[in-house]
GROMACS .gro file of C-alpha atoms in nm:
model
  357
    1MET     CA    1  -3.312   4.249   0.863
    2LYS     CA    2  -3.339   3.881   0.786
    3PRO     CA    3  -3.196   3.661   1.064
    4ARG     CA    4  -2.884   3.469   0.979
    5ASP     CA    5  -2.912   3.098   0.915
    6ILE     CA    6  -2.841   2.894   1.230
    7SER     CA    7  -2.551   2.723   1.049
    8GLU     CA    8  -2.374   3.061   1.032
    9ILE     CA    9  -2.404   3.103   1.408
   10ASP     CA   10  -2.341   2.749   1.530
   11ARG     CA   11  -2.105   2.543   1.314
   12ASN     CA   12  -2.258   2.225   1.458
   13PHE     CA   13  -2.554   2.288   1.227
   14LYS     CA   14  -2.347   2.340   0.912
   15THR     CA   15  -2.404   2.054   0.673
   16ALA     CA   16  -2.096   1.885   0.527
   17SER     CA   17  -2.065   1.615   0.264
   18VAL     CA   18  -1.865   1.305   0.362
   19GLY     CA   19  -1.869   1.060   0.078
   20GLU     CA   20  -2.235   1.027  -0.014
   21LEU     CA   21  -2.352   1.143   0.333
   22ASP     CA   22  -2.472   1.488   0.432
   23VAL     CA   23  -2.402   1.540   0.803
   24GLU     CA   24  -2.374   1.803   1.073
   25PHE     CA   25  -2.051   1.767   1.271
   26ARG     CA   26  -2.066   1.796   1.651
   27ASP     CA   27  -1.771   1.835   1.886
   28ALA     CA   28  -1.739   1.488   2.045
   29LEU     CA   29  -1.520   1.616   2.330
   30GLN     CA   30  -1.809   1.823   2.465
   31PRO     CA   31  -2.143   1.721   2.620
   32PRO     CA   32  -2.376   1.555   2.546
   33PHE     CA   33  -2.096   1.325   2.424
   34ALA     CA   34  -1.905   1.158   2.708
   35ALA     CA   35  -1.526   1.159   2.657
   36GLU     CA   36  -1.398   0.895   2.899
   37GLY     CA   37  -1.065   0.748   3.004
   38PHE     CA   38  -0.881   1.063   3.114
   39ALA     CA   39  -0.895   1.061   3.492
   40TRP     CA   40  -0.723   1.393   3.554
   41ARG     CA   41  -0.830   1.589   3.245
   42LYS     CA   42  -1.003   1.921   3.298
   43PRO     CA   43  -1.282   2.042   3.064
   44ASP     CA   44  -1.151   2.174   2.731
   45ALA     CA   45  -0.797   2.054   2.807
   46PRO     CA   46  -0.605   1.834   2.558
   47LEU     CA   47  -0.643   1.458   2.581
   48TYR     CA   48  -0.379   1.350   2.833
   49ARG     CA   49  -0.363   1.041   3.055
   50LEU     CA   50  -0.153   1.163   3.350
   51PRO     CA   51  -0.188   1.443   3.605
   52GLU     CA   52  -0.087   1.757   3.416
   53HIS     CA   53   0.145   1.872   3.696
   54PHE     CA   54   0.369   1.564   3.668
   55THR     CA   55   0.727   1.629   3.557
   56THR     CA   56   1.040   1.415   3.540
   57ALA     CA   57   1.069   1.474   3.915
   58GLU     CA   58   0.782   1.227   3.957
   59ILE     CA   59   0.784   1.003   3.650
   60ASN     CA   60   1.007   0.916   3.353
   61GLN     CA   61   1.004   1.127   3.037
   62GLY     CA   62   0.881   0.840   2.822
   63ALA     CA   63   0.561   0.808   3.023
   64LEU     CA   64   0.509   1.184   3.007
   65ASP     CA   65   0.537   1.167   2.627
   66LEU     CA   66   0.314   0.860   2.592
   67ALA     CA   67   0.048   1.016   2.814
   68HIS     CA   68  -0.053   1.218   2.506
   69HIS     CA   69  -0.158   0.891   2.341
   70THR     CA   70  -0.525   0.810   2.393
   71SER     CA   71  -0.520   0.438   2.477
   72GLY     CA   72  -0.836   0.348   2.668
   73GLY     CA   73  -1.008   0.672   2.568
   74THR     CA   74  -1.364   0.646   2.438
   75ILE     CA   75  -1.643   0.869   2.314
   76ARG     CA   76  -1.988   0.744   2.418
   77PHE     CA   77  -2.322   0.885   2.306
   78ARG     CA   78  -2.675   0.808   2.188
   79THR     CA   79  -2.834   0.931   1.868
   80ASP     CA   80  -3.124   0.859   1.634
   81SER     CA   81  -2.916   0.951   1.330
   82PRO     CA   82  -2.935   0.689   1.052
   83CYS     CA   83  -2.577   0.774   0.951
   84LEU     CA   84  -2.254   0.866   1.129
   85ALA     CA   85  -1.925   1.015   1.015
   86LEU     CA   86  -1.594   1.088   1.188
   87ARG     CA   87  -1.374   1.394   1.150
   88ALA     CA   88  -1.056   1.402   1.358
   89GLN     CA   89  -0.747   1.621   1.351
   90LEU     CA   90  -0.476   1.370   1.429
   91ALA     CA   91  -0.176   1.422   1.656
   92TYR     CA   92   0.103   1.211   1.807
   93SER     CA   93   0.061   0.936   1.551
   94PHE     CA   94   0.311   0.648   1.565
   95ASP     CA   95   0.395   0.408   1.285
   96MET     CA   96   0.531   0.074   1.405
   97ASN     CA   97   0.636  -0.201   1.169
   98HIS     CA   98   0.482  -0.475   1.384
   99MET     CA   99   0.144  -0.310   1.448
  100PRO     CA  100  -0.142  -0.234   1.205
  101ARG     CA  101  -0.203   0.138   1.157
  102THR     CA  102  -0.570   0.105   1.252
  103GLY     CA  103  -0.455  -0.022   1.591
  104SER     CA  104  -0.190   0.241   1.648
  105ALA     CA  105  -0.349   0.556   1.504
  106GLY     CA  106  -0.706   0.457   1.411
  107PHE     CA  107  -1.050   0.452   1.568
  108ASP     CA  108  -1.324   0.191   1.582
  109LEU     CA  109  -1.697   0.221   1.641
  110TYR     CA  110  -1.935  -0.008   1.833
  111ARG     CA  111  -2.315  -0.008   1.864
  112ARG     CA  112  -2.510  -0.143   2.162
  113GLU     CA  113  -2.734  -0.431   2.059
  114SER     CA  114  -2.928  -0.645   2.308
  115GLY     CA  115  -2.721  -0.515   2.597
  116ARG     CA  116  -2.374  -0.561   2.442
  117PHE     CA  117  -2.154  -0.355   2.213
  118VAL     CA  118  -2.108  -0.493   1.861
  119PHE     CA  119  -1.835  -0.380   1.620
  120LEU     CA  120  -1.951  -0.160   1.333
  121ALA     CA  121  -1.660   0.009   1.160
  122ALA     CA  122  -1.292   0.100   1.177
  123ALA     CA  123  -1.129   0.425   1.070
  124GLN     CA  124  -0.773   0.387   0.946
  125PRO     CA  125  -0.571   0.697   0.857
  126ASN     CA  126  -0.323   0.686   0.574
  127ARG     CA  127   0.043   0.734   0.654
  128ASP     CA  128   0.120   1.101   0.731
  129GLN     CA  129  -0.252   1.191   0.716
  130GLN     CA  130  -0.338   1.480   0.950
  131LEU     CA  131  -0.715   1.515   0.896
  132LEU     CA  132  -0.926   1.199   0.903
  133GLU     CA  133  -1.277   1.239   0.759
  134LEU     CA  134  -1.486   0.941   0.656
  135PRO     CA  135  -1.826   0.770   0.697
  136LEU     CA  136  -1.873   0.521   0.981
  137LEU     CA  137  -2.241   0.423   0.937
  138ARG     CA  138  -2.460   0.466   0.630
  139ASP     CA  139  -2.792   0.288   0.679
  140GLY     CA  140  -2.884   0.284   1.046
  141SER     CA  141  -3.235   0.227   1.178
  142GLY     CA  142  -3.302   0.587   1.274
  143LYS     CA  143  -3.395   0.468   1.625
  144MET     CA  144  -3.223   0.604   1.935
  145THR     CA  145  -2.909   0.390   1.971
  146GLU     CA  146  -2.599   0.400   2.191
  147TYR     CA  147  -2.252   0.408   2.034
  148LEU     CA  148  -1.895   0.377   2.158
  149LEU     CA  149  -1.598   0.514   1.965
  150ASN     CA  150  -1.255   0.391   2.074
  151LEU     CA  151  -0.969   0.639   2.036
  152PRO     CA  152  -0.620   0.547   1.905
  153LEU     CA  153  -0.388   0.331   2.114
  154TYR     CA  154  -0.060   0.484   1.995
  155GLY     CA  155  -0.176   0.821   1.869
  156SER     CA  156  -0.413   1.100   1.959
  157ALA     CA  157  -0.628   1.375   1.815
  158ASP     CA  158  -0.642   1.749   1.871
  159SER     CA  159  -1.012   1.738   1.785
  160VAL     CA  160  -1.276   1.466   1.739
  161GLU     CA  161  -1.611   1.538   1.573
  162ILE     CA  162  -1.906   1.309   1.505
  163GLY     CA  163  -2.122   1.379   1.202
  164VAL     CA  164  -2.495   1.306   1.228
  165ALA     CA  165  -2.781   1.352   0.985
  166PRO     CA  166  -2.924   1.708   0.994
  167GLY     CA  167  -3.187   1.744   1.263
  168SER     CA  168  -3.081   1.431   1.454
  169ALA     CA  169  -3.079   1.424   1.832
  170VAL     CA  170  -2.760   1.351   2.026
  171LEU     CA  171  -2.799   1.250   2.391
  172PRO     CA  172  -2.565   1.142   2.673
  173PRO     CA  173  -2.495   0.769   2.698
  174ALA     CA  174  -2.666   0.540   2.945
  175PRO     CA  175  -2.485   0.500   3.281
  176HIS     CA  176  -2.226   0.223   3.299
  177ARG     CA  177  -2.329  -0.101   3.467
  178ILE     CA  178  -2.017  -0.065   3.686
  179ALA     CA  179  -2.037   0.291   3.816
  180LYS     CA  180  -1.666   0.344   3.879
  181PRO     CA  181  -1.374   0.309   3.633
  182ILE     CA  182  -1.134   0.015   3.609
  183LEU     CA  183  -0.772   0.129   3.591
  184PHE     CA  184  -0.490  -0.062   3.418
  185TYR     CA  185  -0.123   0.019   3.482
  186GLY     CA  186   0.152  -0.142   3.282
  187SER     CA  187   0.359  -0.172   2.968
  188SER     CA  188   0.314  -0.161   2.591
  189ILE     CA  189   0.095  -0.470   2.622
  190THR     CA  190  -0.135  -0.276   2.854
  191GLN     CA  191  -0.132   0.020   2.615
  192GLY     CA  192  -0.253  -0.213   2.340
  193GLY     CA  193   0.048  -0.318   2.135
  194CYS     CA  194  -0.008  -0.488   1.895
  195ALA     CA  195  -0.388  -0.501   1.849
  196SER     CA  196  -0.517  -0.469   1.493
  197ARG     CA  197  -0.762  -0.199   1.607
  198PRO     CA  198  -0.828  -0.026   1.941
  199GLY     CA  199  -1.130  -0.233   2.045
  200ASN     CA  200  -0.923  -0.552   2.041
  201SER     CA  201  -0.681  -0.459   2.319
  202TYR     CA  202  -0.739  -0.671   2.629
  203ALA     CA  203  -0.830  -0.373   2.848
  204ASN     CA  204  -1.085  -0.245   2.596
  205LEU     CA  205  -1.233  -0.593   2.559
  206LEU     CA  206  -1.270  -0.625   2.936
  207CYS     CA  207  -1.426  -0.285   2.997
  208ARG     CA  208  -1.666  -0.325   2.706
  209ALA     CA  209  -1.782  -0.665   2.837
  210LEU     CA  210  -1.810  -0.548   3.198
  211ASP     CA  211  -1.957  -0.211   3.093
  212ALA     CA  212  -1.715   0.008   3.286
  213GLU     CA  213  -1.512   0.317   3.206
  214GLU     CA  214  -1.148   0.232   3.138
  215ILE     CA  215  -0.849   0.431   3.258
  216ASN     CA  216  -0.548   0.298   3.070
  217LEU     CA  217  -0.207   0.384   3.213
  218GLY     CA  218  -0.009   0.152   2.988
  219PHE     CA  219   0.313   0.324   2.881
  220SER     CA  220   0.513   0.142   2.617
  221GLY     CA  221   0.856   0.064   2.764
  222CYS     CA  222   0.795   0.320   3.040
  223GLY     CA  223   0.584   0.160   3.314
  224LYS     CA  224   0.857   0.183   3.579
  225GLY     CA  225   0.652   0.168   3.900
  226GLU     CA  226   0.715   0.525   4.020
  227ILE     CA  227   0.561   0.583   4.362
  228ALA     CA  228   0.413   0.924   4.272
  229LEU     CA  229   0.187   0.758   4.016
  230ALA     CA  230   0.076   0.496   4.268
  231GLU     CA  231  -0.014   0.777   4.508
  232ALA     CA  232  -0.211   0.955   4.233
  233ILE     CA  233  -0.395   0.632   4.149
  234GLY     CA  234  -0.479   0.594   4.516
  235GLU     CA  235  -0.660   0.928   4.510
  236LEU     CA  236  -0.905   0.806   4.244
  237ASP     CA  237  -1.241   0.643   4.320
  238LEU     CA  238  -1.217   0.319   4.122
  239ALA     CA  239  -1.395  -0.014   4.081
  240ALA     CA  240  -1.066  -0.207   4.045
  241VAL     CA  241  -0.699  -0.177   3.951
  242VAL     CA  242  -0.500  -0.416   3.732
  243LEU     CA  243  -0.120  -0.397   3.782
  244ASP     CA  244   0.062  -0.539   3.480
  245TYR     CA  245   0.398  -0.361   3.452
  246ASP     CA  246   0.627  -0.664   3.483
  247HIS     CA  247   0.775  -0.614   3.135
  248ASN     CA  248   0.893  -0.257   3.194
  249ALA     CA  249   1.091  -0.324   3.509
  250PRO     CA  250   1.443  -0.333   3.357
  251ASP     CA  251   1.550  -0.624   3.576
  252GLU     CA  252   1.430  -0.838   3.862
  253ALA     CA  253   1.595  -0.613   4.120
  254HIS     CA  254   1.396  -0.312   3.997
  255LEU     CA  255   1.073  -0.511   3.999
  256GLU     CA  256   1.137  -0.632   4.353
  257ALA     CA  257   1.222  -0.280   4.472
  258THR     CA  258   0.910  -0.122   4.324
  259HIS     CA  259   0.627  -0.375   4.296
  260GLU     CA  260   0.516  -0.416   4.656
  261PRO     CA  261   0.574  -0.048   4.745
  262PHE     CA  262   0.363   0.053   4.442
  263PHE     CA  263   0.081  -0.174   4.556
  264ARG     CA  264   0.109  -0.057   4.917
  265ALA     CA  265   0.096   0.309   4.815
  266ILE     CA  266  -0.240   0.242   4.650
  267ARG     CA  267  -0.363   0.019   4.931
  268SER     CA  268  -0.281   0.271   5.205
  269ARG     CA  269  -0.522   0.516   5.041
  270ARG     CA  270  -0.785   0.263   4.928
  271PRO     CA  271  -0.801  -0.022   5.183
  272GLU     CA  272  -1.088  -0.206   5.011
  273LEU     CA  273  -1.012  -0.136   4.644
  274PRO     CA  274  -0.997  -0.462   4.443
  275VAL     CA  275  -0.647  -0.503   4.297
  276LEU     CA  276  -0.543  -0.771   4.047
  277LEU     CA  277  -0.169  -0.841   4.025
  278VAL     CA  278  -0.062  -0.993   3.693
  279SER     CA  279   0.272  -1.137   3.581
  280ARG     CA  280   0.391  -1.133   3.220
  281CYS     CA  281   0.175  -1.305   2.959
  282ASP     CA  282   0.461  -1.424   2.737
  283PHE     CA  283   0.601  -1.664   2.995
  284HIS     CA  284   0.878  -1.880   2.848
  285GLY     CA  285   0.996  -2.053   3.165
  286THR     CA  286   1.333  -1.880   3.187
  287ALA     CA  287   1.496  -1.814   3.522
  288ALA     CA  288   1.411  -1.445   3.484
  289ASP     CA  289   1.046  -1.524   3.404
  290ILE     CA  290   1.018  -1.746   3.709
  291ARG     CA  291   1.188  -1.495   3.939
  292ARG     CA  292   0.962  -1.209   3.820
  293ARG     CA  293   0.654  -1.421   3.879
  294GLU     CA  294   0.776  -1.501   4.232
  295ILE     CA  295   0.823  -1.131   4.307
  296ILE     CA  296   0.469  -1.044   4.198
  297ARG     CA  297   0.323  -1.345   4.378
  298ALA     CA  298   0.507  -1.237   4.694
  299THR     CA  299   0.329  -0.900   4.689
  300TRP     CA  300  -0.001  -1.089   4.693
  301GLU     CA  301   0.112  -1.340   4.957
  302HIS     CA  302   0.229  -1.067   5.195
  303ALA     CA  303  -0.097  -0.874   5.154
  304ALA     CA  304  -0.311  -1.186   5.201
  305ALA     CA  305  -0.112  -1.290   5.508
  306ALA     CA  306  -0.184  -0.946   5.656
  307GLY     CA  307  -0.557  -1.004   5.607
  308ASP     CA  308  -0.612  -0.825   5.275
  309ARG     CA  309  -0.909  -0.992   5.105
  310HIS     CA  310  -0.928  -0.750   4.813
  311VAL     CA  311  -0.615  -0.848   4.622
  312ARG     CA  312  -0.573  -1.134   4.374
  313PHE     CA  313  -0.276  -1.276   4.184
  314LEU     CA  314  -0.303  -1.401   3.825
  315ASP     CA  315  -0.018  -1.611   3.690
  316GLY     CA  316   0.062  -1.465   3.346
  317GLU     CA  317   0.155  -1.810   3.217
  318LEU     CA  318  -0.220  -1.884   3.210
  319LEU     CA  319  -0.318  -1.585   2.997
  320PHE     CA  320  -0.247  -1.733   2.652
  321GLY     CA  321  -0.380  -2.077   2.743
  322ALA     CA  322  -0.210  -2.411   2.687
  323GLU     CA  323  -0.261  -2.461   2.312
  324GLU     CA  324  -0.086  -2.280   2.024
  325ARG     CA  325   0.072  -2.023   2.253
  326ASP     CA  326   0.312  -1.924   1.978
  327ALA     CA  327   0.013  -1.803   1.772
  328CYS     CA  328  -0.069  -1.539   2.034
  329THR     CA  329   0.201  -1.280   1.961
  330VAL     CA  330   0.347  -1.092   1.667
  331ASP     CA  331   0.707  -1.109   1.790
  332GLY     CA  332   0.722  -1.352   2.081
  333CYS     CA  333   0.622  -1.074   2.321
  334HIS     CA  334   0.345  -0.839   2.207
  335PRO     CA  335   0.001  -1.002   2.174
  336ASN     CA  336  -0.188  -1.008   1.846
  337ASP     CA  337  -0.569  -1.014   1.848
  338LEU     CA  338  -0.575  -1.383   1.944
  339GLY     CA  339  -0.340  -1.319   2.235
  340PHE     CA  340  -0.545  -1.025   2.357
  341TYR     CA  341  -0.866  -1.223   2.326
  342ARG     CA  342  -0.725  -1.507   2.535
  343MET     CA  343  -0.601  -1.258   2.796
  344TYR     CA  344  -0.948  -1.106   2.808
  345ARG     CA  345  -1.123  -1.443   2.842
  346THR     CA  346  -0.890  -1.545   3.126
  347MET     CA  347  -0.925  -1.217   3.317
  348LEU     CA  348  -1.297  -1.162   3.264
  349PRO     CA  349  -1.439  -1.397   3.531
  350ILE     CA  350  -1.181  -1.277   3.784
  351LEU     CA  351  -1.256  -0.907   3.730
  352ALA     CA  352  -1.629  -0.975   3.715
  353GLU     CA  353  -1.610  -1.138   4.058
  354MET     CA  354  -1.385  -0.867   4.201
  355THR     CA  355  -1.613  -0.585   4.081
  356GLY     CA  356  -1.942  -0.761   4.151
  357ALA     CA  357  -2.044  -0.738   3.786
   0.00000   0.00000   0.00000
């Protein structure tokens, strides 16, 4: 009996046509691909950003819902394929009138060149599209190259597949320069609203430049400073933590009641973990803005006075710079790409120093 063709046994070897490309699709959530950014995810489990056992007893329902969104998630790999395609079964897609769809529900691809990742292509789904299938790279060199695919900021996917030319090799990515992840906890701004595409959020910009895995715990409107999450963060082995949830504290009293206890819950478990405390970027000089900044600064001052040398405070008023600050947001609050870029440029030297990069 004639043996069956390998493509009938292993669907990874079945050739598909995507535009003018003939590719073999591989499951990008399985090795040798590295699916990063999901600190508590078990193999083969759905993409989810929080501990799966969390309920409303520990954290608010909004954060539980938004944990399905893949902000900060990446797929990293190396291949010698001269072409690449993406096939993703979308889920949890959000349409927001002040955010481009590529940023909320799309993907973008980067290639490592001379030690840094350079943007190659974006994948934008149409409204109500469930299956996204399109080319990402047509005329590559055919040399072994490292790639990074950013997952959606305000959406997710039930499956993610990368198409490579038939017979191409796919290998694990090179190790990160910073061996441990950098974790960000905060609001919609932390989650990436309103970047034009995933790679332009400030957390993605920082982790790409520093070459570190990102764990993004930005929850739009729902970063409330619950102590159970701080305790869970404290159990992780991290390079640094950025606390940026000012906006989601409903008032100054809530911020004051939660901010220092949240920090201390992490610090009690990780005495030498670098922690960067950040106040709101869209500082307008109101009494509430000033009071919130004082509360966050006080967390730092108390820690420093007690001898903590691994915590820093960054005044959010500095994040957008001094010139044309009104050009940095889409609505007076959420950063556009310029705003995120300025946040990244301001934070980069601080995080580089804190992580030894």
